[in-house]
Amino acid sequence: MSTESRADDPRSIEASDSTRGYLGADYSIKSWLLTTDHKRIALLYLASITVFFIFGGAAASLVRMELMTPRGDVFNTPDDYNRAFTIHGVFMIFFFLIPSIPAVFGNFLLPIMIGARDLAFPRLNLLSWYVYMAGGLFTMYALVSGGVDTGWTFYTPYSTMFSNTQVIAAAMGIFIVGFSSILTALNFIVTIHTMRAPGMTWLRLPLFVWAHYATSIIIVLGTPVLAITILLVAVERLFQVGIFDPAYGGDPLLFQHLFWFYSHPAVYIMILPGFGVISEIVTAFARKKIFGYTFMAGALLAIAVLGFLVWGHHMFVSSQSMYAGMIFSVLSFLVAVPSGIKVFNWTATLYKGSVSFKTPMLYALGFIGLFTIGGLTGLFLATMAVDVHVHDTYFIVAHFHYVMVGGMLMAYMGGLHFWWPKITGRLYSEFWGALSALTIFIGFNLTFFPQFILGYVGMPRRYYEYPQEYQVLNVMSTAGASILAVGYLMPLIYLPLSLVIGKVAGKNPWGAYGLEWQTSSPPSPHNFEESPIVTGGPYDYELQEFADMHRAVQEHGIV
Amino acid sequence: MSSATAHAHDNTYGQDDTYLYHHFDDLNQQHESSSLGMWAFLATEVLFFGGVLGAFAIFQTMYAPAMRLASHHLDVMLGAVNTGVLLVSSLAMALAVRAAQLRRDRETIWLLIATIVLGSAFLGVKAYEWIHDYHLGLVPGLGFRLDLYPGRQILFWSFYFTLTGIHALHMIIGIVIMAIMAVLVWRRWFSGGGATQVEMLGLYWHFVDIVWVFLYPILYLINR
């Protein structure tokens, strides 16, 4: 272990290729697959997460193609359709939305942002990537070799007694990937507690770091409950023991309680890191200190806590008692308070800021708009009477896609464009970047807004045939999905291309504030030449010397 | 801060700077990180067991008579003996941690071996109980006798085997790591500097014991 650390001693790197930072430290395959450098592990995640995203996206396109016509024509049987949307759900949620921002940007930036040389447990970090890959490939095998038709929720007793598909294998893949998130979350919590640079007090942490702290707490407390639930499903299916099956004295509601105890907080696991990214982007491109920093940090923690108290709103129509429903309804409304704080404070940050509409900012603005719609429709669903009307319809589908895709995915794309110059040292084409942001925004709204109406007028989810009168809205939705797909394809082309033809980014292409912009792009293997000493808050855009530096960026291009 | 080797001082954790990883500033920071990491991991473990214990508690209240009836078939004496064995193993583990901090390699190794022996004895008794249960037709899915144990008793056995099963799995993992640790201390891998690692292993082992301290009353003693 200590010998390994000697191998990537900064002194030996200076001799090789110092301008390429951690990327140029070593070029062998081994140096990537056995790396303990958090930045390289982030790139391993970026590559694998992109593959899983494309996989889940392909399944989504098949689903949308099927729904273009009222008759089942793309898939031969309803079962095949069920398998397709299960692949979509399982991959997008467990292998893309949950890990993406923490595993890629969290891994890359969190140590740099707090002035540390690495995460607290670098080898554990590498292990978590291998565990992630093992879980991913396992699930992929299960879904391709026989498929699962239960939907990503694995509701019992269908999943334990009746489904004749690869439930155990898929569930075990998710069980394994859960370990990966737990390991990453542990690493983040410990790193934030013990590895902060001198002067980096808790109230000087960037909001991105706060967001990952709150997320990690949810992961640490929630994921093990999902793990045991999935284990019980496997045990019941293997030995027919009847923990959830009423025929053996079990209780299917028990599964729903355990499952949503994790899976509702999982929504916040997905969205809180997105909040962190958006806070960084908004303050950087408005050139203003974030409005209400302590409230922004507190709101993240409040959402983390409240997130654990609202799972029952998934069960309003499950014969749960009316009084339990009322309490869960009230608690669900409460989540809107910290979420509102976030949205209003971003807006207040933009107010009278000198806003520049670069690609990351376009994504961030898209995020704020779409997340607000998603959040507000969440209030509809927290209201019991409305929930009963739209339960299990496309209204729900539209709502959670607005939150997860319109929210989390926009934040992911925004973060990718914001930190791409830091990660690679190259600038991408601003024109194509802006075009992709606009295409995704338009495509997204065309895809999912009609689904609100579809759901409201009564189209249920998970059906592959529907009455003729729903076709117009479904065709709109499918057309929007095609535009969305084009929007996602563009970055797949111009971002890799920027590695070859992109301009050299320099330390700080956006003139942003924060420790990660003070080190070279790409950063050296140990992040900083010398460990930084922090003397101020995270967003001091008003400081005179910073204003001077920004003017220099404006006038002479890159510093 | 300069490179780590510049801080050539000793600390209270029985280690010197040879054991400092490159990304930490000093051993105190490194030790603090390890402990916090272990405690956070144990928090996840609490919730892992908490999920299934919560489920069991619900059924226990819903079907109390059947649960009591089923619990009758467990041997309280064997459970009590096992509880004692496990608590003594925890004592041995605690002494091993102390020995490691005092850099007494030989003592550390013997105490780790003692812990392994006691842990294995627990698993042996557990295995004996399971085999006995199997012959009585108590194992759901493997020849469960619904005619002999009617009603919701099968639920008790589902949870009994799930809970003791995942507990035993945790013990096996602990024993394997203890064996590895003993070999590493013997081969002077840490050269008296393995105190942090032994200490973290100790935390894990105590946690596994505490889980049993909960399992014993709720499974064996609910009838008494």
mmCIF file with all atom_site columns, C-alpha atoms in Angstrom, chain A residues 337-498:
data_model
loop_
_atom_site.group_PDB
_atom_site.id
_atom_site.type_symbol
_atom_site.label_atom_id
_atom_site.label_alt_id
_atom_site.label_comp_id
_atom_site.label_asym_id
_atom_site.label_entity_id
_atom_site.label_seq_id
_atom_site.pdbx_PDB_ins_code
_atom_site.Cartn_x
_atom_site.Cartn_y
_atom_site.Cartn_z
_atom_site.occupancy
_atom_site.B_iso_or_equiv
_atom_site.pdbx_formal_charge
_atom_site.auth_seq_id
_atom_site.auth_comp_id
_atom_site.auth_asym_id
_atom_site.auth_atom_id
_atom_site.pdbx_PDB_model_num
ATOM 1   C CA . VAL A 1 337 ? -40.826 23.845 1.919   1.00 0.00 ? 337 VAL A CA 1
ATOM 2   C CA . PRO A 1 338 ? -37.104 23.095 1.591   1.00 0.00 ? 338 PRO A CA 1
ATOM 3   C CA . SER A 1 339 ? -37.570 22.424 -2.137  1.00 0.00 ? 339 SER A CA 1
ATOM 4   C CA . GLY A 1 340 ? -39.199 25.833 -2.455  1.00 0.00 ? 340 GLY A CA 1
ATOM 5   C CA . ILE A 1 341 ? -36.273 27.384 -0.585  1.00 0.00 ? 341 ILE A CA 1
ATOM 6   C CA . LYS A 1 342 ? -33.925 25.918 -3.184  1.00 0.00 ? 342 LYS A CA 1
ATOM 7   C CA . VAL A 1 343 ? -35.869 27.184 -6.193  1.00 0.00 ? 343 VAL A CA 1
ATOM 8   C CA . PHE A 1 344 ? -36.555 30.648 -4.765  1.00 0.00 ? 344 PHE A CA 1
ATOM 9   C CA . ASN A 1 345 ? -32.950 31.085 -3.684  1.00 0.00 ? 345 ASN A CA 1
ATOM 10  C CA . TRP A 1 346 ? -31.652 30.208 -7.141  1.00 0.00 ? 346 TRP A CA 1
ATOM 11  C CA . THR A 1 347 ? -34.062 32.749 -8.550  1.00 0.00 ? 347 THR A CA 1
ATOM 12  C CA . ALA A 1 348 ? -32.915 35.313 -6.002  1.00 0.00 ? 348 ALA A CA 1
ATOM 13  C CA . THR A 1 349 ? -29.313 34.579 -6.952  1.00 0.00 ? 349 THR A CA 1
ATOM 14  C CA . LEU A 1 350 ? -30.128 35.296 -10.589 1.00 0.00 ? 350 LEU A CA 1
ATOM 15  C CA . TYR A 1 351 ? -31.846 38.548 -9.663  1.00 0.00 ? 351 TYR A CA 1
ATOM 16  C CA . LYS A 1 352 ? -29.582 41.479 -10.619 1.00 0.00 ? 352 LYS A CA 1
ATOM 17  C CA . GLY A 1 353 ? -26.764 39.085 -11.424 1.00 0.00 ? 353 GLY A CA 1
ATOM 18  C CA . SER A 1 354 ? -24.714 39.573 -14.582 1.00 0.00 ? 354 SER A CA 1
ATOM 19  C CA . VAL A 1 355 ? -25.994 36.362 -16.121 1.00 0.00 ? 355 VAL A CA 1
ATOM 20  C CA . SER A 1 356 ? -24.085 34.794 -19.008 1.00 0.00 ? 356 SER A CA 1
ATOM 21  C CA . PHE A 1 357 ? -25.988 32.165 -20.952 1.00 0.00 ? 357 PHE A CA 1
ATOM 22  C CA . LYS A 1 358 ? -23.282 29.592 -21.554 1.00 0.00 ? 358 LYS A CA 1
ATOM 23  C CA . THR A 1 359 ? -24.200 25.924 -22.100 1.00 0.00 ? 359 THR A CA 1
ATOM 24  C CA . PRO A 1 360 ? -24.068 24.860 -18.433 1.00 0.00 ? 360 PRO A CA 1
ATOM 25  C CA . MET A 1 361 ? -26.278 27.814 -17.526 1.00 0.00 ? 361 MET A CA 1
ATOM 26  C CA . LEU A 1 362 ? -28.820 26.857 -20.198 1.00 0.00 ? 362 LEU A CA 1
ATOM 27  C CA . TYR A 1 363 ? -29.009 23.397 -18.709 1.00 0.00 ? 363 TYR A CA 1
ATOM 28  C CA . ALA A 1 364 ? -29.331 24.885 -15.223 1.00 0.00 ? 364 ALA A CA 1
ATOM 29  C CA . LEU A 1 365 ? -32.176 27.174 -16.284 1.00 0.00 ? 365 LEU A CA 1
ATOM 30  C CA . GLY A 1 366 ? -33.850 24.192 -17.943 1.00 0.00 ? 366 GLY A CA 1
ATOM 31  C CA . PHE A 1 367 ? -33.442 22.322 -14.677 1.00 0.00 ? 367 PHE A CA 1
ATOM 32  C CA . ILE A 1 368 ? -35.072 25.052 -12.614 1.00 0.00 ? 368 ILE A CA 1
ATOM 33  C CA . GLY A 1 369 ? -38.087 25.260 -14.919 1.00 0.00 ? 369 GLY A CA 1
ATOM 34  C CA . LEU A 1 370 ? -38.621 21.537 -15.324 1.00 0.00 ? 370 LEU A CA 1
ATOM 35  C CA . PHE A 1 371 ? -37.951 20.665 -11.712 1.00 0.00 ? 371 PHE A CA 1
ATOM 36  C CA . THR A 1 372 ? -40.461 23.293 -10.634 1.00 0.00 ? 372 THR A CA 1
ATOM 37  C CA . ILE A 1 373 ? -43.149 21.679 -12.793 1.00 0.00 ? 373 ILE A CA 1
ATOM 38  C CA . GLY A 1 374 ? -42.179 18.256 -11.465 1.00 0.00 ? 374 GLY A CA 1
ATOM 39  C CA . GLY A 1 375 ? -42.217 19.482 -7.900  1.00 0.00 ? 375 GLY A CA 1
ATOM 40  C CA . LEU A 1 376 ? -45.550 21.258 -8.193  1.00 0.00 ? 376 LEU A CA 1
ATOM 41  C CA . THR A 1 377 ? -47.232 18.195 -9.670  1.00 0.00 ? 377 THR A CA 1
ATOM 42  C CA . GLY A 1 378 ? -45.780 16.353 -6.696  1.00 0.00 ? 378 GLY A CA 1
ATOM 43  C CA . LEU A 1 379 ? -48.084 18.460 -4.561  1.00 0.00 ? 379 LEU A CA 1
ATOM 44  C CA . PHE A 1 380 ? -51.055 17.195 -6.614  1.00 0.00 ? 380 PHE A CA 1
ATOM 45  C CA . LEU A 1 381 ? -49.986 13.656 -5.790  1.00 0.00 ? 381 LEU A CA 1
ATOM 46  C CA . ALA A 1 382 ? -49.462 14.350 -2.107  1.00 0.00 ? 382 ALA A CA 1
ATOM 47  C CA . THR A 1 383 ? -53.122 15.386 -1.977  1.00 0.00 ? 383 THR A CA 1
ATOM 48  C CA . MET A 1 384 ? -54.942 12.137 -1.283  1.00 0.00 ? 384 MET A CA 1
ATOM 49  C CA . ALA A 1 385 ? -58.093 12.824 -3.283  1.00 0.00 ? 385 ALA A CA 1
ATOM 50  C CA . VAL A 1 386 ? -56.175 13.833 -6.416  1.00 0.00 ? 386 VAL A CA 1
ATOM 51  C CA . ASP A 1 387 ? -53.800 10.927 -5.988  1.00 0.00 ? 387 ASP A CA 1
ATOM 52  C CA . VAL A 1 388 ? -56.669 8.451  -6.006  1.00 0.00 ? 388 VAL A CA 1
ATOM 53  C CA . HIS A 1 389 ? -57.829 9.924  -9.333  1.00 0.00 ? 389 HIS A CA 1
ATOM 54  C CA . VAL A 1 390 ? -54.475 9.841  -11.109 1.00 0.00 ? 390 VAL A CA 1
ATOM 55  C CA . HIS A 1 391 ? -52.960 6.826  -9.347  1.00 0.00 ? 391 HIS A CA 1
ATOM 56  C CA . ASP A 1 392 ? -51.000 4.559  -11.716 1.00 0.00 ? 392 ASP A CA 1
ATOM 57  C CA . THR A 1 393 ? -51.783 6.716  -14.726 1.00 0.00 ? 393 THR A CA 1
ATOM 58  C CA . TYR A 1 394 ? -49.494 8.570  -17.100 1.00 0.00 ? 394 TYR A CA 1
ATOM 59  C CA . PHE A 1 395 ? -49.825 11.588 -14.818 1.00 0.00 ? 395 PHE A CA 1
ATOM 60  C CA . ILE A 1 396 ? -47.489 9.778  -12.414 1.00 0.00 ? 396 ILE A CA 1
ATOM 61  C CA . VAL A 1 397 ? -45.175 8.826  -15.258 1.00 0.00 ? 397 VAL A CA 1
ATOM 62  C CA . ALA A 1 398 ? -44.994 12.449 -16.369 1.00 0.00 ? 398 ALA A CA 1
ATOM 63  C CA . HIS A 1 399 ? -44.474 13.682 -12.812 1.00 0.00 ? 399 HIS A CA 1
ATOM 64  C CA . PHE A 1 400 ? -41.513 11.486 -11.985 1.00 0.00 ? 400 PHE A CA 1
ATOM 65  C CA . HIS A 1 401 ? -39.938 12.008 -15.391 1.00 0.00 ? 401 HIS A CA 1
ATOM 66  C CA . TYR A 1 402 ? -40.150 15.762 -14.842 1.00 0.00 ? 402 TYR A CA 1
ATOM 67  C CA . VAL A 1 403 ? -38.383 15.356 -11.511 1.00 0.00 ? 403 VAL A CA 1
ATOM 68  C CA . MET A 1 404 ? -35.856 12.735 -12.524 1.00 0.00 ? 404 MET A CA 1
ATOM 69  C CA . VAL A 1 405 ? -35.155 13.443 -16.189 1.00 0.00 ? 405 VAL A CA 1
ATOM 70  C CA . GLY A 1 406 ? -36.120 17.106 -16.255 1.00 0.00 ? 406 GLY A CA 1
ATOM 71  C CA . GLY A 1 407 ? -34.433 17.591 -12.908 1.00 0.00 ? 407 GLY A CA 1
ATOM 72  C CA . MET A 1 408 ? -31.633 15.166 -12.322 1.00 0.00 ? 408 MET A CA 1
ATOM 73  C CA . LEU A 1 409 ? -30.650 14.519 -15.921 1.00 0.00 ? 409 LEU A CA 1
ATOM 74  C CA . MET A 1 410 ? -30.568 18.232 -16.791 1.00 0.00 ? 410 MET A CA 1
ATOM 75  C CA . ALA A 1 411 ? -28.345 18.741 -13.752 1.00 0.00 ? 411 ALA A CA 1
ATOM 76  C CA . TYR A 1 412 ? -26.122 15.883 -14.881 1.00 0.00 ? 412 TYR A CA 1
ATOM 77  C CA . MET A 1 413 ? -25.770 17.369 -18.349 1.00 0.00 ? 413 MET A CA 1
ATOM 78  C CA . GLY A 1 414 ? -25.202 20.815 -16.883 1.00 0.00 ? 414 GLY A CA 1
ATOM 79  C CA . GLY A 1 415 ? -22.509 19.451 -14.589 1.00 0.00 ? 415 GLY A CA 1
ATOM 80  C CA . LEU A 1 416 ? -20.896 17.565 -17.452 1.00 0.00 ? 416 LEU A CA 1
ATOM 81  C CA . HIS A 1 417 ? -20.628 20.755 -19.502 1.00 0.00 ? 417 HIS A CA 1
ATOM 82  C CA . PHE A 1 418 ? -19.587 22.873 -16.520 1.00 0.00 ? 418 PHE A CA 1
ATOM 83  C CA . TRP A 1 419 ? -16.714 20.617 -15.405 1.00 0.00 ? 419 TRP A CA 1
ATOM 84  C CA . TRP A 1 420 ? -15.761 19.113 -18.770 1.00 0.00 ? 420 TRP A CA 1
ATOM 85  C CA . PRO A 1 421 ? -12.931 21.665 -19.219 1.00 0.00 ? 421 PRO A CA 1
ATOM 86  C CA . LYS A 1 422 ? -11.692 20.827 -15.713 1.00 0.00 ? 422 LYS A CA 1
ATOM 87  C CA . ILE A 1 423 ? -11.876 17.074 -16.289 1.00 0.00 ? 423 ILE A CA 1
ATOM 88  C CA . THR A 1 424 ? -10.300 17.022 -19.749 1.00 0.00 ? 424 THR A CA 1
ATOM 89  C CA . GLY A 1 425 ? -8.531  20.360 -20.059 1.00 0.00 ? 425 GLY A CA 1
ATOM 90  C CA . ARG A 1 426 ? -10.397 21.101 -23.308 1.00 0.00 ? 426 ARG A CA 1
ATOM 91  C CA . LEU A 1 427 ? -13.279 23.380 -24.291 1.00 0.00 ? 427 LEU A CA 1
ATOM 92  C CA . TYR A 1 428 ? -16.143 22.023 -26.359 1.00 0.00 ? 428 TYR A CA 1
ATOM 93  C CA . SER A 1 429 ? -17.992 23.905 -29.069 1.00 0.00 ? 429 SER A CA 1
ATOM 94  C CA . GLU A 1 430 ? -20.242 26.437 -27.392 1.00 0.00 ? 430 GLU A CA 1
ATOM 95  C CA . PHE A 1 431 ? -22.633 26.462 -30.370 1.00 0.00 ? 431 PHE A CA 1
ATOM 96  C CA . TRP A 1 432 ? -23.264 22.722 -30.300 1.00 0.00 ? 432 TRP A CA 1
ATOM 97  C CA . GLY A 1 433 ? -23.465 22.767 -26.527 1.00 0.00 ? 433 GLY A CA 1
ATOM 98  C CA . ALA A 1 434 ? -26.175 25.421 -26.516 1.00 0.00 ? 434 ALA A CA 1
ATOM 99  C CA . LEU A 1 435 ? -27.992 23.643 -29.337 1.00 0.00 ? 435 LEU A CA 1
ATOM 100 C CA . SER A 1 436 ? -28.027 20.370 -27.428 1.00 0.00 ? 436 SER A CA 1
ATOM 101 C CA . ALA A 1 437 ? -29.397 22.095 -24.311 1.00 0.00 ? 437 ALA A CA 1
ATOM 102 C CA . LEU A 1 438 ? -32.213 23.674 -26.304 1.00 0.00 ? 438 LEU A CA 1
ATOM 103 C CA . THR A 1 439 ? -32.987 20.466 -28.204 1.00 0.00 ? 439 THR A CA 1
ATOM 104 C CA . ILE A 1 440 ? -33.189 18.480 -24.988 1.00 0.00 ? 440 ILE A CA 1
ATOM 105 C CA . PHE A 1 441 ? -35.414 21.106 -23.381 1.00 0.00 ? 441 PHE A CA 1
ATOM 106 C CA . ILE A 1 442 ? -37.846 21.155 -26.307 1.00 0.00 ? 442 ILE A CA 1
ATOM 107 C CA . GLY A 1 443 ? -37.778 17.394 -26.799 1.00 0.00 ? 443 GLY A CA 1
ATOM 108 C CA . PHE A 1 444 ? -38.306 16.794 -23.123 1.00 0.00 ? 444 PHE A CA 1
ATOM 109 C CA . ASN A 1 445 ? -41.359 19.008 -22.855 1.00 0.00 ? 445 ASN A CA 1
ATOM 110 C CA . LEU A 1 446 ? -42.894 17.578 -26.019 1.00 0.00 ? 446 LEU A CA 1
ATOM 111 C CA . THR A 1 447 ? -42.369 14.066 -24.642 1.00 0.00 ? 447 THR A CA 1
ATOM 112 C CA . PHE A 1 448 ? -43.659 14.438 -21.137 1.00 0.00 ? 448 PHE A CA 1
ATOM 113 C CA . PHE A 1 449 ? -46.104 17.319 -21.046 1.00 0.00 ? 449 PHE A CA 1
ATOM 114 C CA . PRO A 1 450 ? -48.728 15.434 -23.110 1.00 0.00 ? 450 PRO A CA 1
ATOM 115 C CA . GLN A 1 451 ? -48.419 12.612 -20.594 1.00 0.00 ? 451 GLN A CA 1
ATOM 116 C CA . PHE A 1 452 ? -49.826 14.833 -17.835 1.00 0.00 ? 452 PHE A CA 1
ATOM 117 C CA . ILE A 1 453 ? -52.963 15.242 -19.955 1.00 0.00 ? 453 ILE A CA 1
ATOM 118 C CA . LEU A 1 454 ? -53.006 11.565 -20.924 1.00 0.00 ? 454 LEU A CA 1
ATOM 119 C CA . GLY A 1 455 ? -52.891 10.554 -17.306 1.00 0.00 ? 455 GLY A CA 1
ATOM 120 C CA . TYR A 1 456 ? -55.479 13.066 -16.263 1.00 0.00 ? 456 TYR A CA 1
ATOM 121 C CA . VAL A 1 457 ? -57.940 11.797 -18.857 1.00 0.00 ? 457 VAL A CA 1
ATOM 122 C CA . GLY A 1 458 ? -57.306 8.273  -17.699 1.00 0.00 ? 458 GLY A CA 1
ATOM 123 C CA . MET A 1 459 ? -54.604 6.389  -19.596 1.00 0.00 ? 459 MET A CA 1
ATOM 124 C CA . PRO A 1 460 ? -53.066 3.878  -17.162 1.00 0.00 ? 460 PRO A CA 1
ATOM 125 C CA . ARG A 1 461 ? -49.334 3.224  -17.085 1.00 0.00 ? 461 ARG A CA 1
ATOM 126 C CA . ARG A 1 462 ? -47.771 -0.086 -18.133 1.00 0.00 ? 462 ARG A CA 1
ATOM 127 C CA . TYR A 1 463 ? -50.413 -0.891 -20.782 1.00 0.00 ? 463 TYR A CA 1
ATOM 128 C CA . TYR A 1 464 ? -49.243 -1.508 -24.324 1.00 0.00 ? 464 TYR A CA 1
ATOM 129 C CA . GLU A 1 465 ? -52.604 -1.078 -26.019 1.00 0.00 ? 465 GLU A CA 1
ATOM 130 C CA . TYR A 1 466 ? -54.950 1.820  -25.464 1.00 0.00 ? 466 TYR A CA 1
ATOM 131 C CA . PRO A 1 467 ? -58.196 3.298  -26.830 1.00 0.00 ? 467 PRO A CA 1
ATOM 132 C CA . GLN A 1 468 ? -57.995 5.249  -30.085 1.00 0.00 ? 468 GLN A CA 1
ATOM 133 C CA . GLU A 1 469 ? -58.684 8.655  -28.521 1.00 0.00 ? 469 GLU A CA 1
ATOM 134 C CA . TYR A 1 470 ? -55.350 8.692  -26.672 1.00 0.00 ? 470 TYR A CA 1
ATOM 135 C CA . GLN A 1 471 ? -53.340 8.351  -29.875 1.00 0.00 ? 471 GLN A CA 1
ATOM 136 C CA . VAL A 1 472 ? -52.757 12.026 -30.713 1.00 0.00 ? 472 VAL A CA 1
ATOM 137 C CA . LEU A 1 473 ? -51.106 12.730 -27.375 1.00 0.00 ? 473 LEU A CA 1
ATOM 138 C CA . ASN A 1 474 ? -49.098 9.526  -27.569 1.00 0.00 ? 474 ASN A CA 1
ATOM 139 C CA . VAL A 1 475 ? -47.804 10.400 -31.030 1.00 0.00 ? 475 VAL A CA 1
ATOM 140 C CA . MET A 1 476 ? -46.763 13.831 -29.722 1.00 0.00 ? 476 MET A CA 1
ATOM 141 C CA . SER A 1 477 ? -44.947 12.104 -26.885 1.00 0.00 ? 477 SER A CA 1
ATOM 142 C CA . THR A 1 478 ? -43.138 9.701  -29.187 1.00 0.00 ? 478 THR A CA 1
ATOM 143 C CA . ALA A 1 479 ? -42.162 12.545 -31.523 1.00 0.00 ? 479 ALA A CA 1
ATOM 144 C CA . GLY A 1 480 ? -40.769 14.411 -28.525 1.00 0.00 ? 480 GLY A CA 1
ATOM 145 C CA . ALA A 1 481 ? -38.794 11.322 -27.518 1.00 0.00 ? 481 ALA A CA 1
ATOM 146 C CA . SER A 1 482 ? -37.098 11.312 -30.925 1.00 0.00 ? 482 SER A CA 1
ATOM 147 C CA . ILE A 1 483 ? -36.086 14.957 -30.510 1.00 0.00 ? 483 ILE A CA 1
ATOM 148 C CA . LEU A 1 484 ? -34.861 14.137 -27.018 1.00 0.00 ? 484 LEU A CA 1
ATOM 149 C CA . ALA A 1 485 ? -32.762 11.289 -28.409 1.00 0.00 ? 485 ALA A CA 1
ATOM 150 C CA . VAL A 1 486 ? -31.145 13.647 -30.939 1.00 0.00 ? 486 VAL A CA 1
ATOM 151 C CA . GLY A 1 487 ? -30.410 16.052 -28.095 1.00 0.00 ? 487 GLY A CA 1
ATOM 152 C CA . TYR A 1 488 ? -28.615 13.313 -26.156 1.00 0.00 ? 488 TYR A CA 1
ATOM 153 C CA . LEU A 1 489 ? -26.695 12.121 -29.207 1.00 0.00 ? 489 LEU A CA 1
ATOM 154 C CA . MET A 1 490 ? -25.131 15.541 -29.840 1.00 0.00 ? 490 MET A CA 1
ATOM 155 C CA . PRO A 1 491 ? -22.927 15.623 -26.695 1.00 0.00 ? 491 PRO A CA 1
ATOM 156 C CA . LEU A 1 492 ? -21.882 12.046 -27.469 1.00 0.00 ? 492 LEU A CA 1
ATOM 157 C CA . ILE A 1 493 ? -20.282 13.488 -30.606 1.00 0.00 ? 493 ILE A CA 1
ATOM 158 C CA . TYR A 1 494 ? -19.039 16.968 -29.786 1.00 0.00 ? 494 TYR A CA 1
ATOM 159 C CA . LEU A 1 495 ? -17.686 16.202 -26.318 1.00 0.00 ? 495 LEU A CA 1
ATOM 160 C CA . PRO A 1 496 ? -15.316 13.410 -27.408 1.00 0.00 ? 496 PRO A CA 1
ATOM 161 C CA . LEU A 1 497 ? -14.469 15.516 -30.473 1.00 0.00 ? 497 LEU A CA 1
ATOM 162 C CA . SER A 1 498 ? -13.412 18.373 -28.194 1.00 0.00 ? 498 SER A CA 1
#
